[in-house]
Structures are given as C-alpha cells and as structure tokens.
Short mmCIF file of N, CA and C in Angstrom, two decimals:
data_model
loop_
_atom_site.label_atom_id
_atom_site.label_comp_id
_atom_site.label_asym_id
_atom_site.label_seq_id
_atom_site.Cartn_x
_atom_site.Cartn_y
_atom_site.Cartn_z
N MET A 1 -53.22 -223.89 -109.97
CA MET A 1 -53.69 -224.43 -108.71
C MET A 1 -54.91 -223.66 -108.22
N ASN A 2 -55.00 -222.38 -108.54
CA ASN A 2 -56.16 -221.59 -108.13
C ASN A 2 -57.45 -222.18 -108.68
N CYS A 3 -57.41 -222.56 -109.93
CA CYS A 3 -58.60 -223.10 -110.57
C CYS A 3 -59.03 -224.41 -109.90
N LEU A 4 -58.09 -225.26 -109.54
CA LEU A 4 -58.42 -226.52 -108.87
C LEU A 4 -59.08 -226.27 -107.52
N ILE A 5 -58.54 -225.32 -106.77
CA ILE A 5 -59.09 -225.02 -105.46
C ILE A 5 -60.49 -224.43 -105.60
N ASN A 6 -60.65 -223.49 -106.52
CA ASN A 6 -61.96 -222.88 -106.72
C ASN A 6 -62.99 -223.90 -107.18
N ASN A 7 -62.61 -224.78 -108.08
CA ASN A 7 -63.53 -225.81 -108.54
C ASN A 7 -63.91 -226.78 -107.42
N ALA A 8 -62.94 -227.14 -106.60
CA ALA A 8 -63.21 -228.04 -105.48
C ALA A 8 -64.14 -227.38 -104.47
N ILE A 9 -63.92 -226.10 -104.18
CA ILE A 9 -64.80 -225.38 -103.25
C ILE A 9 -66.20 -225.31 -103.80
N ASP A 10 -66.34 -224.94 -105.06
CA ASP A 10 -67.66 -224.82 -105.68
C ASP A 10 -68.38 -226.15 -105.72
N PHE A 11 -67.70 -227.21 -106.11
CA PHE A 11 -68.31 -228.53 -106.21
C PHE A 11 -68.80 -229.02 -104.85
N ASN A 12 -67.96 -228.88 -103.82
CA ASN A 12 -68.33 -229.37 -102.50
C ASN A 12 -69.42 -228.53 -101.85
N LEU A 13 -69.45 -227.24 -102.11
CA LEU A 13 -70.52 -226.42 -101.57
C LEU A 13 -71.86 -226.76 -102.21
N LYS A 14 -71.84 -227.11 -103.48
CA LYS A 14 -73.08 -227.54 -104.14
C LYS A 14 -73.61 -228.83 -103.53
N LYS A 15 -72.70 -229.65 -103.03
CA LYS A 15 -73.09 -230.90 -102.37
C LYS A 15 -73.59 -230.66 -100.94
N GLY A 16 -73.41 -229.44 -100.42
CA GLY A 16 -73.88 -229.11 -99.09
C GLY A 16 -72.88 -229.37 -97.99
N ARG A 17 -71.62 -229.45 -98.32
CA ARG A 17 -70.60 -229.73 -97.32
C ARG A 17 -70.15 -228.45 -96.63
N LYS A 18 -69.71 -228.57 -95.38
CA LYS A 18 -69.27 -227.43 -94.59
C LYS A 18 -67.84 -227.04 -94.98
N ILE A 19 -67.48 -225.83 -94.58
CA ILE A 19 -66.15 -225.31 -94.90
C ILE A 19 -65.06 -226.18 -94.28
N GLU A 20 -65.27 -226.68 -93.07
CA GLU A 20 -64.27 -227.51 -92.42
C GLU A 20 -64.01 -228.80 -93.19
N VAL A 21 -65.06 -229.35 -93.76
CA VAL A 21 -64.93 -230.58 -94.55
C VAL A 21 -64.18 -230.29 -95.85
N ILE A 22 -64.46 -229.15 -96.45
CA ILE A 22 -63.77 -228.76 -97.68
C ILE A 22 -62.28 -228.56 -97.39
N ASN A 23 -61.99 -227.95 -96.25
CA ASN A 23 -60.61 -227.73 -95.85
C ASN A 23 -59.88 -229.07 -95.71
N ARG A 24 -60.50 -230.03 -95.07
CA ARG A 24 -59.90 -231.35 -94.89
C ARG A 24 -59.70 -232.04 -96.24
N TYR A 25 -60.68 -231.91 -97.14
CA TYR A 25 -60.58 -232.50 -98.48
C TYR A 25 -59.39 -231.92 -99.25
N LEU A 26 -59.24 -230.61 -99.22
CA LEU A 26 -58.13 -229.97 -99.94
C LEU A 26 -56.79 -230.40 -99.36
N ARG A 27 -56.73 -230.56 -98.05
CA ARG A 27 -55.50 -230.97 -97.40
C ARG A 27 -55.13 -232.41 -97.79
N MET A 28 -56.13 -233.29 -97.85
CA MET A 28 -55.86 -234.69 -98.18
C MET A 28 -55.59 -234.89 -99.67
N LYS A 29 -56.40 -234.30 -100.52
CA LYS A 29 -56.31 -234.56 -101.95
C LYS A 29 -55.15 -233.81 -102.61
N TYR A 30 -55.05 -232.50 -102.34
CA TYR A 30 -54.06 -231.66 -103.03
C TYR A 30 -52.88 -231.27 -102.15
N ARG A 31 -52.90 -231.67 -100.88
CA ARG A 31 -51.84 -231.34 -99.92
C ARG A 31 -51.62 -229.83 -99.85
N VAL A 32 -52.74 -229.10 -99.73
CA VAL A 32 -52.72 -227.65 -99.65
C VAL A 32 -53.27 -227.23 -98.30
N GLN A 33 -52.50 -226.42 -97.57
CA GLN A 33 -52.96 -225.88 -96.30
C GLN A 33 -53.64 -224.55 -96.58
N ILE A 34 -54.91 -224.44 -96.27
CA ILE A 34 -55.66 -223.21 -96.46
C ILE A 34 -56.61 -223.10 -95.27
N ASP A 35 -56.72 -221.90 -94.72
CA ASP A 35 -57.57 -221.75 -93.55
C ASP A 35 -59.02 -221.49 -93.95
N ASN A 36 -59.90 -221.63 -92.98
CA ASN A 36 -61.34 -221.50 -93.26
C ASN A 36 -61.71 -220.09 -93.71
N PHE A 37 -61.03 -219.08 -93.18
CA PHE A 37 -61.30 -217.71 -93.58
C PHE A 37 -61.00 -217.50 -95.06
N SER A 38 -59.91 -218.08 -95.54
CA SER A 38 -59.54 -217.96 -96.95
C SER A 38 -60.55 -218.67 -97.85
N ILE A 39 -61.06 -219.79 -97.39
CA ILE A 39 -62.09 -220.49 -98.16
C ILE A 39 -63.35 -219.64 -98.24
N ALA A 40 -63.71 -218.98 -97.13
CA ALA A 40 -64.88 -218.10 -97.12
C ALA A 40 -64.67 -216.92 -98.06
N LYS A 41 -63.47 -216.37 -98.11
CA LYS A 41 -63.17 -215.26 -99.02
C LYS A 41 -63.26 -215.71 -100.47
N ARG A 42 -62.79 -216.92 -100.76
CA ARG A 42 -62.89 -217.45 -102.12
C ARG A 42 -64.35 -217.64 -102.51
N MET A 43 -65.17 -218.07 -101.55
CA MET A 43 -66.60 -218.21 -101.81
C MET A 43 -67.19 -216.86 -102.19
N GLN A 44 -66.82 -215.80 -101.48
CA GLN A 44 -67.32 -214.47 -101.78
C GLN A 44 -66.86 -214.02 -103.16
N SER A 45 -65.62 -214.31 -103.51
CA SER A 45 -65.11 -213.90 -104.82
C SER A 45 -65.79 -214.66 -105.96
N LEU A 46 -66.25 -215.88 -105.67
CA LEU A 46 -66.96 -216.66 -106.68
C LEU A 46 -68.45 -216.32 -106.72
N ASN A 47 -68.89 -215.45 -105.80
CA ASN A 47 -70.29 -215.07 -105.67
C ASN A 47 -71.18 -216.28 -105.42
N VAL A 48 -70.71 -217.13 -104.52
CA VAL A 48 -71.42 -218.35 -104.17
C VAL A 48 -72.36 -218.05 -103.01
N GLN A 49 -73.61 -218.43 -103.14
CA GLN A 49 -74.59 -218.22 -102.08
C GLN A 49 -75.20 -219.55 -101.71
N TYR A 50 -74.56 -220.26 -100.76
CA TYR A 50 -75.07 -221.55 -100.31
C TYR A 50 -75.43 -221.47 -98.87
#
C-alpha cells in the first residue's frame, strides 16, 4: 500500500495538484485516511520539489 500512496502522490504533484486534492483522491480511490502533514512528509522522503 505504501507504493500505491507514494505513486499517487508523485503522479498528482507532477500534474500540479494541491495536497488537499491529493488527500481527497486517496480517500475516494483507495479509502485511506491520511492527513496533509503526512503527505508533506512523504513528499520530503521522495525528495519531490514541486
């Protein structure tokens, strides 16, 4: 499940979407509750600079 979440975050950030939108997408598609702070931490761990 980690890989799916990381891939979804990376894909949506490349499209220019905000963290709130990514959070909503993950909740609807994968039924995963994750807060915005955790998404930001995952972005840092992936070394994403968007």
